[in-house]
Tab-separated table of C-alpha atoms and ligand atoms in Angstrom:
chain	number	residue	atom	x	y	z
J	1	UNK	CA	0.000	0.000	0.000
J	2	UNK	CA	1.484	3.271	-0.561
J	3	UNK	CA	0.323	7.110	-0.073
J	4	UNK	CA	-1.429	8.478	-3.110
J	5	UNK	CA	-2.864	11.707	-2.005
J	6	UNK	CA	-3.253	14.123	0.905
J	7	UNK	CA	-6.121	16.315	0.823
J	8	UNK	CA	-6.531	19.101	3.640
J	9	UNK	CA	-9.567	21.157	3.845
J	10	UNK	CA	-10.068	24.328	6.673
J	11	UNK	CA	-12.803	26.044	8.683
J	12	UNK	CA	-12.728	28.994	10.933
J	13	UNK	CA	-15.890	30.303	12.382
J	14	UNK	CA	-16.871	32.250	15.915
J	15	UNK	CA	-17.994	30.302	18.479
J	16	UNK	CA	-21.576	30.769	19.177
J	17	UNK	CA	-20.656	31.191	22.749
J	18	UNK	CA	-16.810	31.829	23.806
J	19	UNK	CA	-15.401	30.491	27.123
J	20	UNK	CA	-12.666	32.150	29.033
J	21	UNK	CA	-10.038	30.920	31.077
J	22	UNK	CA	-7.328	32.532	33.199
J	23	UNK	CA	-5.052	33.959	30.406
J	24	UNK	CA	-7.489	33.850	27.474
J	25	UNK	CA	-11.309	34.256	25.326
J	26	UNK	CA	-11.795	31.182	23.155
J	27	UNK	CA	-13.778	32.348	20.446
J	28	UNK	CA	-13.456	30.388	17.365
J	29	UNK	CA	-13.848	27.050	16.611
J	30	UNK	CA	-11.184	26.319	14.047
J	31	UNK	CA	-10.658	23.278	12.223
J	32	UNK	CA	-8.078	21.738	9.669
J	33	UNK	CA	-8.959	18.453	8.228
J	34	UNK	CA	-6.578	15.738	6.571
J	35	UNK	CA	-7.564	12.569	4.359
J	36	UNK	CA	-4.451	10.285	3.400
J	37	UNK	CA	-5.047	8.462	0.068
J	38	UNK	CA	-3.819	5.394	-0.924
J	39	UNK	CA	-3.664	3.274	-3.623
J	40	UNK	CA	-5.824	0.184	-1.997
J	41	UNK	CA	-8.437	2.795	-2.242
J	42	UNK	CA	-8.316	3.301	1.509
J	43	UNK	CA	-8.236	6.392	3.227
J	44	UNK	CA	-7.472	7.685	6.587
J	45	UNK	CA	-8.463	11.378	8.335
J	46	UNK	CA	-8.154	13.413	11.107
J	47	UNK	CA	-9.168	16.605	12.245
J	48	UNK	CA	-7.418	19.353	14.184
J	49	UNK	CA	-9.219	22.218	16.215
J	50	UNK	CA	-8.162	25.397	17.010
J	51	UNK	CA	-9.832	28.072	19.898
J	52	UNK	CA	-8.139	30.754	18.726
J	53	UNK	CA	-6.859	33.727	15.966
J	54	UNK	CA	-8.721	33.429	12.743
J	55	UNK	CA	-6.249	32.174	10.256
J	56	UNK	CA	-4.419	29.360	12.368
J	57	UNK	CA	-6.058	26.428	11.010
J	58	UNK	CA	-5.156	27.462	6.825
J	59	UNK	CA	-1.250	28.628	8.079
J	60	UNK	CA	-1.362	24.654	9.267
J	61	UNK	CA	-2.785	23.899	6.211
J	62	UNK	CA	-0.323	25.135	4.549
J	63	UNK	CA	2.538	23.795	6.224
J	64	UNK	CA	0.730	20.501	5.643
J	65	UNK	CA	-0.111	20.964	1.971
J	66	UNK	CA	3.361	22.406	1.247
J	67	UNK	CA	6.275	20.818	3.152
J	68	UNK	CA	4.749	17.636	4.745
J	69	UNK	CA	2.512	15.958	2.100
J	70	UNK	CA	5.102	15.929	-0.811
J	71	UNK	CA	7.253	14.601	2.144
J	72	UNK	CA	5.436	11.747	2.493
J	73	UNK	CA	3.745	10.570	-1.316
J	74	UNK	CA	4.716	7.431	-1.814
J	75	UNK	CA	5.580	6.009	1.620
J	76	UNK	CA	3.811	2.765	2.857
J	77	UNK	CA	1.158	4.410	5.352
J	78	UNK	CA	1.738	1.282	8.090
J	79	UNK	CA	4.883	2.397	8.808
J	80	UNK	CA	3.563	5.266	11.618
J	81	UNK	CA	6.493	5.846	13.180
J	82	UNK	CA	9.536	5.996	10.328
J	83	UNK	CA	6.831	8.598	8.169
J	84	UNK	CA	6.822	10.500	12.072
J	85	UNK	CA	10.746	10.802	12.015
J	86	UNK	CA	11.122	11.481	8.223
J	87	UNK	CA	8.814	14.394	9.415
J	88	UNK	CA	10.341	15.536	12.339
J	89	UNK	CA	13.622	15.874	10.541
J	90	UNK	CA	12.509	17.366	7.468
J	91	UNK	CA	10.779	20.254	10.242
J	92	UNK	CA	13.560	20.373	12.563
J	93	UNK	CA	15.497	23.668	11.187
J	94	UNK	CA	12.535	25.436	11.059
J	95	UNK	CA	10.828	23.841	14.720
J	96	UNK	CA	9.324	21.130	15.016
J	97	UNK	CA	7.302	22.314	18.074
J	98	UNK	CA	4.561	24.953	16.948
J	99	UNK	CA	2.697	24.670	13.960
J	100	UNK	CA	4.711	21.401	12.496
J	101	UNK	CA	3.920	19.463	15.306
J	102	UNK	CA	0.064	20.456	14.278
J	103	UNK	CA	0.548	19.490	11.078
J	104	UNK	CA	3.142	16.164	11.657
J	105	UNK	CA	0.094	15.101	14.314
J	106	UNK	CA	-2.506	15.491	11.929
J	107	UNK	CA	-0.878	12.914	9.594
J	108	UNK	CA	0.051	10.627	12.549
J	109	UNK	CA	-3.795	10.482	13.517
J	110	UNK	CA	-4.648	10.335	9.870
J	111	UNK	CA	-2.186	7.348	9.700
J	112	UNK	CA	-3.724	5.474	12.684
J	113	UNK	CA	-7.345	5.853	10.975
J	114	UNK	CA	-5.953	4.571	8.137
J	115	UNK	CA	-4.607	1.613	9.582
J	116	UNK	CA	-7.720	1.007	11.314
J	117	UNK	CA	-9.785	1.248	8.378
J	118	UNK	CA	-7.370	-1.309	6.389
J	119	UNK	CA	-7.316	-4.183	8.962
J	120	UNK	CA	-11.297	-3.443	9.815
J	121	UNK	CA	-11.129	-2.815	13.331
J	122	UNK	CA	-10.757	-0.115	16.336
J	123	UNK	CA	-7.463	1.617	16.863
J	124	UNK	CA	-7.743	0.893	20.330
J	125	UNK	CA	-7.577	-3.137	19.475
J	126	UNK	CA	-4.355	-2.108	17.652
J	127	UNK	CA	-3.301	-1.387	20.826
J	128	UNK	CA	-3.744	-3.670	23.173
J	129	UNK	CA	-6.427	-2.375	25.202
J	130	UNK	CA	-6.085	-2.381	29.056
J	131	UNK	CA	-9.856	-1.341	29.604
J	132	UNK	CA	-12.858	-1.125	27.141
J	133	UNK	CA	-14.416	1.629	28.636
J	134	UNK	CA	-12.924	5.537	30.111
J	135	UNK	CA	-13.632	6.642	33.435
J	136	UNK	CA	-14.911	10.729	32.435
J	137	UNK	CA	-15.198	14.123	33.998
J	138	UNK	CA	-16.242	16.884	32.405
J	139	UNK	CA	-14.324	20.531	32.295
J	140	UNK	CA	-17.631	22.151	32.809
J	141	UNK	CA	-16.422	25.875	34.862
J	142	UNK	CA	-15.427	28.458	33.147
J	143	UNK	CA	-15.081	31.788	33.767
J	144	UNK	CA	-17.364	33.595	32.010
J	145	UNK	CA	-20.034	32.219	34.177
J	146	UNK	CA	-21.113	34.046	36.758
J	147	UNK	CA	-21.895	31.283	40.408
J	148	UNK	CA	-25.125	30.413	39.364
J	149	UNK	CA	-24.420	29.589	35.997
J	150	UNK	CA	-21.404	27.479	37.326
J	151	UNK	CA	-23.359	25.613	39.802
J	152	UNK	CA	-26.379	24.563	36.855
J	153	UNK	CA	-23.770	23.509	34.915
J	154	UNK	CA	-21.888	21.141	37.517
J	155	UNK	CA	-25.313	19.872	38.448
J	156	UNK	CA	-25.632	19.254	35.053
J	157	UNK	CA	-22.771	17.419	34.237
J	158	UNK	CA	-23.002	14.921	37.516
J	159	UNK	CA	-27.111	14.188	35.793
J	160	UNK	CA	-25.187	12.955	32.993
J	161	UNK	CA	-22.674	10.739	35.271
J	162	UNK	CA	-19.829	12.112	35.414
J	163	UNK	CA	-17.312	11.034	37.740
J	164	UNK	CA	-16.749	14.361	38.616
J	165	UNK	CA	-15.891	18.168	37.169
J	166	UNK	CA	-12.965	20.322	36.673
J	167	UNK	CA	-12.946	24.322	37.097
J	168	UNK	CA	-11.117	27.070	35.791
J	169	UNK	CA	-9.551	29.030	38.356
J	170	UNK	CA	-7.037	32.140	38.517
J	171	UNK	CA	-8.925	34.919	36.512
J	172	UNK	CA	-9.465	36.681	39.886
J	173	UNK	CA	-8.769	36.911	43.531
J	174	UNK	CA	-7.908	34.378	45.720
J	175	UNK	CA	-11.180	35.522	47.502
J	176	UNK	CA	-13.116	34.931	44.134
J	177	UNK	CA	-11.650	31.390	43.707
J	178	UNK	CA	-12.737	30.056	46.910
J	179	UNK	CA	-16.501	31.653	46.530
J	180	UNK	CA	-16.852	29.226	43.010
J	181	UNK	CA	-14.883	26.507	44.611
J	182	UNK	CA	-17.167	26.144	47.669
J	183	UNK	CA	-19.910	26.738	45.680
J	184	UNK	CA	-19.693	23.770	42.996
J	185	UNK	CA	-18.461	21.470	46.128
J	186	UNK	CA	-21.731	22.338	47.530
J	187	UNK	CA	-23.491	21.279	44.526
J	188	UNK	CA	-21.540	17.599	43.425
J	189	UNK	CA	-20.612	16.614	47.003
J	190	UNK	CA	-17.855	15.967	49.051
J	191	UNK	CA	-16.917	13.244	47.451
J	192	UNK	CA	-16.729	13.852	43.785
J	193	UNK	CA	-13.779	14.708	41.765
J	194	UNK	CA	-13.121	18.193	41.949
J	195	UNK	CA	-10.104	19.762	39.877
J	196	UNK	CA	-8.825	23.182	39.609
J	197	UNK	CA	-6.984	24.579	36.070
J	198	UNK	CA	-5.314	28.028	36.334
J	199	UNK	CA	-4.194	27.440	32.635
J	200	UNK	CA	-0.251	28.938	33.633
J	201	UNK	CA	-1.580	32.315	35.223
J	202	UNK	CA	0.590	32.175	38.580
J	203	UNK	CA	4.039	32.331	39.124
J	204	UNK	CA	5.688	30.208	41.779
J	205	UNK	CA	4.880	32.307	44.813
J	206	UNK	CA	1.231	32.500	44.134
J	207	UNK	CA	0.820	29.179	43.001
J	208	UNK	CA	2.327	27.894	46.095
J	209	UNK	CA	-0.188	30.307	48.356
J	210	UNK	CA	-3.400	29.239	45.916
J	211	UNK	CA	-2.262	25.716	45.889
J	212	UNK	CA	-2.077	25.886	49.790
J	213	UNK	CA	-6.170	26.714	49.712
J	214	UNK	CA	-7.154	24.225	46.779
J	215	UNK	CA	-5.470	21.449	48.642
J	216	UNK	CA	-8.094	22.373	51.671
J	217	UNK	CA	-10.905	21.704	49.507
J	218	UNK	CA	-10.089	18.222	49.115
J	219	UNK	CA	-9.215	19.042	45.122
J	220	UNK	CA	-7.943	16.001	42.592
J	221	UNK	CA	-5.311	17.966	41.119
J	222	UNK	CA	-3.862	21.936	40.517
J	223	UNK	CA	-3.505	22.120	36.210
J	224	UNK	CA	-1.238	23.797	34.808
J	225	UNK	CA	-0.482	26.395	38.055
J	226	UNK	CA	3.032	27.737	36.402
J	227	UNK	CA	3.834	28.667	32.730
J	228	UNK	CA	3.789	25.278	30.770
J	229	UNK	CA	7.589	25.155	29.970
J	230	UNK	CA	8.964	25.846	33.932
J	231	UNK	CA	10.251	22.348	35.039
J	232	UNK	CA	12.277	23.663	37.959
J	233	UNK	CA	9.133	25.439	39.133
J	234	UNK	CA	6.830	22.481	39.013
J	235	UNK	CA	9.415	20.159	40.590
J	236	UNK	CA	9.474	22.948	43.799
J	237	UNK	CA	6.006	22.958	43.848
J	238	UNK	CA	5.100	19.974	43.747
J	239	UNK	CA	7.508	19.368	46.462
J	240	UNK	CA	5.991	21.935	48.802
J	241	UNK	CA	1.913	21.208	47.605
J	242	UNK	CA	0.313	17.638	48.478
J	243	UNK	CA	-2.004	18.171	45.562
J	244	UNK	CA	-1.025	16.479	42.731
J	245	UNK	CA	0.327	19.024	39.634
J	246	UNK	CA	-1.099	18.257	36.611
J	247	UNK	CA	0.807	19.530	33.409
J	248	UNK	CA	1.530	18.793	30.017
J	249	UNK	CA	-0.969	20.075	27.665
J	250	UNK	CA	1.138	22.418	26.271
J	251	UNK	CA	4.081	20.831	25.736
J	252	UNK	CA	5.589	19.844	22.088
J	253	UNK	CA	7.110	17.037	21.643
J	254	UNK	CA	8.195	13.867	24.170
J	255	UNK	CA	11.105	15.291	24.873
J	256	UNK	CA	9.412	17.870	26.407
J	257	UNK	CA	7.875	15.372	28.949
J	258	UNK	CA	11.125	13.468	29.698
J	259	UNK	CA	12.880	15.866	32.806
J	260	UNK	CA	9.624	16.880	34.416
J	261	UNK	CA	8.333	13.677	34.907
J	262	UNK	CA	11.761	12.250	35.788
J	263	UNK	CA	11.923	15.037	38.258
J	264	UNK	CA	8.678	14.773	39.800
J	265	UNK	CA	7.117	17.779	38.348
J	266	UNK	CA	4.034	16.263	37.276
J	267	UNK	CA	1.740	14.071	39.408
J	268	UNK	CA	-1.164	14.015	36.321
J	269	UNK	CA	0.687	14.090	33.165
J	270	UNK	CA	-1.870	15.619	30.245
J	271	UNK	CA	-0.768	15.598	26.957
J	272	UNK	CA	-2.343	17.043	24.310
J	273	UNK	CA	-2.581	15.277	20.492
J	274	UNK	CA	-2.190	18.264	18.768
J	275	UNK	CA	0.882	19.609	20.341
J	276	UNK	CA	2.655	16.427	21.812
J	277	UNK	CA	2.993	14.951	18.373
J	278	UNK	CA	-0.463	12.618	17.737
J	279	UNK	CA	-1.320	9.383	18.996
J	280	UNK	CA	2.266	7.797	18.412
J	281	UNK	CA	3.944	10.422	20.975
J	282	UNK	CA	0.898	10.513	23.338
J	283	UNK	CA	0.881	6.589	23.984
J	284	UNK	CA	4.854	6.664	24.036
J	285	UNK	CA	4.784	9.534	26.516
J	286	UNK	CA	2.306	7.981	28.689
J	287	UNK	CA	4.282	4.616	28.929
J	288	UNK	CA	7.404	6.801	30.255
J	289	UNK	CA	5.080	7.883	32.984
J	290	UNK	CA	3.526	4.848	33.538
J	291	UNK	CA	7.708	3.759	34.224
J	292	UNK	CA	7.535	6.352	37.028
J	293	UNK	CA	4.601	5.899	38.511
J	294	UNK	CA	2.722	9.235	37.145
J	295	UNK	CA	-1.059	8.683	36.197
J	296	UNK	CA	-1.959	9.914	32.450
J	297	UNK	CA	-5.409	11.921	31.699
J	298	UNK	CA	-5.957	13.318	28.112
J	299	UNK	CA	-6.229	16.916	27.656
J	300	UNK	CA	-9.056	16.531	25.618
J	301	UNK	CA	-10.844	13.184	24.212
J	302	UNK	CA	-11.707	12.603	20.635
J	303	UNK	CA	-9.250	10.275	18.724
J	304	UNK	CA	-7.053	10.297	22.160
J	305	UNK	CA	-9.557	7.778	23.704
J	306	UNK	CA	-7.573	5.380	21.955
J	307	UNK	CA	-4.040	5.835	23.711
J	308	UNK	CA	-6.370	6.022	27.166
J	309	UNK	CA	-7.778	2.676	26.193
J	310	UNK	CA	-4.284	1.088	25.724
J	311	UNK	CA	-2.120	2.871	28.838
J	312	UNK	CA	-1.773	1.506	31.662
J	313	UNK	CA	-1.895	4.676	33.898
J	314	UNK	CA	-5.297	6.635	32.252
J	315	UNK	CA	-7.317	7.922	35.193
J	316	UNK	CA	-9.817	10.216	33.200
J	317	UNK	CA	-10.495	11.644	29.900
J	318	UNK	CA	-11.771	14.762	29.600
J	319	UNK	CA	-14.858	15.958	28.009
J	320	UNK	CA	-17.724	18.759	28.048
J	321	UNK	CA	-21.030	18.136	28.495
J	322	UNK	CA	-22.622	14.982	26.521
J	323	UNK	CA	-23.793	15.761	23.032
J	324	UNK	CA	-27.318	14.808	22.751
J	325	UNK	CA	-26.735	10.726	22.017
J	326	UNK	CA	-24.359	9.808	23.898
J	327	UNK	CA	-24.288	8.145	27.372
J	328	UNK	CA	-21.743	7.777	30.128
J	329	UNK	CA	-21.887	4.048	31.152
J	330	UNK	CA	-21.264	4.176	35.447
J	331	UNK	CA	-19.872	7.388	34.417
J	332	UNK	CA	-17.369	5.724	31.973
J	333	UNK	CA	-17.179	6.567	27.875
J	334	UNK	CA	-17.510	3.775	25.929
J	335	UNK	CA	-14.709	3.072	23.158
J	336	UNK	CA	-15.902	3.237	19.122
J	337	UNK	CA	-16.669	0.358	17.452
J	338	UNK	CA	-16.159	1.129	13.844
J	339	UNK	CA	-12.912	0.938	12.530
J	340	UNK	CA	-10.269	3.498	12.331
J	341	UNK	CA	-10.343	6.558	15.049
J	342	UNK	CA	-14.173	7.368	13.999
J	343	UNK	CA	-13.776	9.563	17.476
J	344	UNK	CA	-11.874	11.704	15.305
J	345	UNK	CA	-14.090	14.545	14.906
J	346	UNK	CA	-14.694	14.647	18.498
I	401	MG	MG1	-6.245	22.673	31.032
């Protein structure tokens, strides 16, 4: 089988309603598509969103269309990981991290559907699943909504049986933190999951002094409490906090993940598709920290319920509120059954 085509096709609309977060408005809902052609007549796709800035998703397309897809015409598709490191070297003088790794992820994911789709089954089977089904909580908080709106939503999500939630934290006071906290424990319970994501608004002082309070409300994990690319800082804090730090979603690259979670930076290690390199350099990153110890929850779900399926460390996926559909099974995704990704528009 060899490559006979790469098609890549880009959207960029507003979001009908933008969510913030610490250090940002996302307001678009961005997405580059990629189909691999072959000449078995089988084809593999992925799709790749972006929040944010109007003309991301057609500079990736570009980069795709014009220095990655002529890269890789020809090449047997099956072989994932030698069309990954063709890629990576062909990027390097120009970065790799950024917008290649978009567009080198894109294919990877594209690749894995493809493979799927030849051998008529599941990526995760490819795998070797450890589970068949995803414990979920959903990233429900935002900060755009005022308490009440935060509590309907958190009751919302645990009505659709979710483990538990996950709240953005950090685009205020300390003061203001601990009002929203207190008030969606109040509404899922002492007992449910409860995380906190100050998407890399503090610096190591103040995340120490917030981290200090989260850890009193009994929360699952602090994400992303320094600016993504501070190892020394996360290895002090996590030191000093007893919640676990969870990191990694904007990282490039498994490189990137090799010193922090050697170091003990990261007690919840979160890569992201996109950004750590696809499915290939998600599951290999998450079997380094399953070598230390360090549980692994997607930043995001879609085609990454695949790699959560087949490590040994997943704890969660993450999701939003169920599309109208679909149904948490004791609070649990269930994994595709068609073959290929066929999450991959999720
Ligand atoms: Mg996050």
């Amino acid at each position: 089988m060899k490559i006979t085509g790469v098609t890549v096709d880009v959207t960029s609309e507003p979001k009908a309603h933008p969510v913030q977060d610490a250090i940002q408005l996302l307001d678009r809902n961005g997405v580059t598509r990629v189909r691999i052609d072959t000449d078995d007549g089988v084809s593999g796709e992925s799709a790749t969103y972006f929040g944010r800035v109007e003309s991301s998703p057609a500079v990736m397309a570009k980069i795709v269309t014009d220095q990655l897809a002529p890269a890789i015409m020809g090449e047997d598709p099956t072989v994932i990981r030698g069309i990954r490191r063709k890629l990576q070297v062909l990027t390097d003088y120009q970065g790799t991290a950024g917008l290649s790794s978009y567009g080198i992820s894109a294919i990877d994911q594209a690749l894995w559907d493809l493979l799927g789709k030849s051998l008529d089954v599941p990526v995760w089977k490819l795998l070797g699943a450890q589970r068949t089904a995803i414990p979920a909580y959903a990233m429900v908080g935002w900060l755009e909504l005022d308490v009440a709106g935060l509590e309907r939503v958190c009751a919302q999500a645990m009505e659709q049986g979710f483990h538990g939630v996950k709240m953005k934290v950090g685009g205020g006071p300390l003061t203001e933190d601990v009002q929203r906290i207190k008030a969606v424990r109040n509404v899922i319970g002492p007992d449910a999951p409860l995380m906190v994501d100050a998407n890399q608004a503090f610096e190591y002082g103040e995340a120490l002094r917030r981290g200090r309070v989260y850890e009193e409300f009994d929360c699952r994990w602090f994400e992303e409490p320094l600016p993504a690319g501070d190892t020394d800082g996360h290895v002090r804090l996590a030191e000093k906090l007893d919640i676990p730090i969870a990191t990694g979603e904007n990282r490039y690259g498994q490189a990137a993940f090799r010193d922090l979670i050697a170091r003990g930076g990261v007690g919840v290690v979160q890569p992201d598709l996109r950004r750590a390199g696809g499915l290939t350099d998600c599951l290999e990153i998450g079997l380094m920290a399953a070598g230390f110890g360090v549980p692994y929850a997607s930043h995001g779900g879609g085609a990454h319920i695949h790699v959560l399926a087949a490590l040994p460390n997943t704890i969660y996926v993450e999701s939003g509120l169920l599309p109208k559909g679909v149904q948490l099974v004791d609070g649990c995704y269930p994994l595709p059954t068609e073959p290929g990704l066929s999450s991959w528009d999720g």
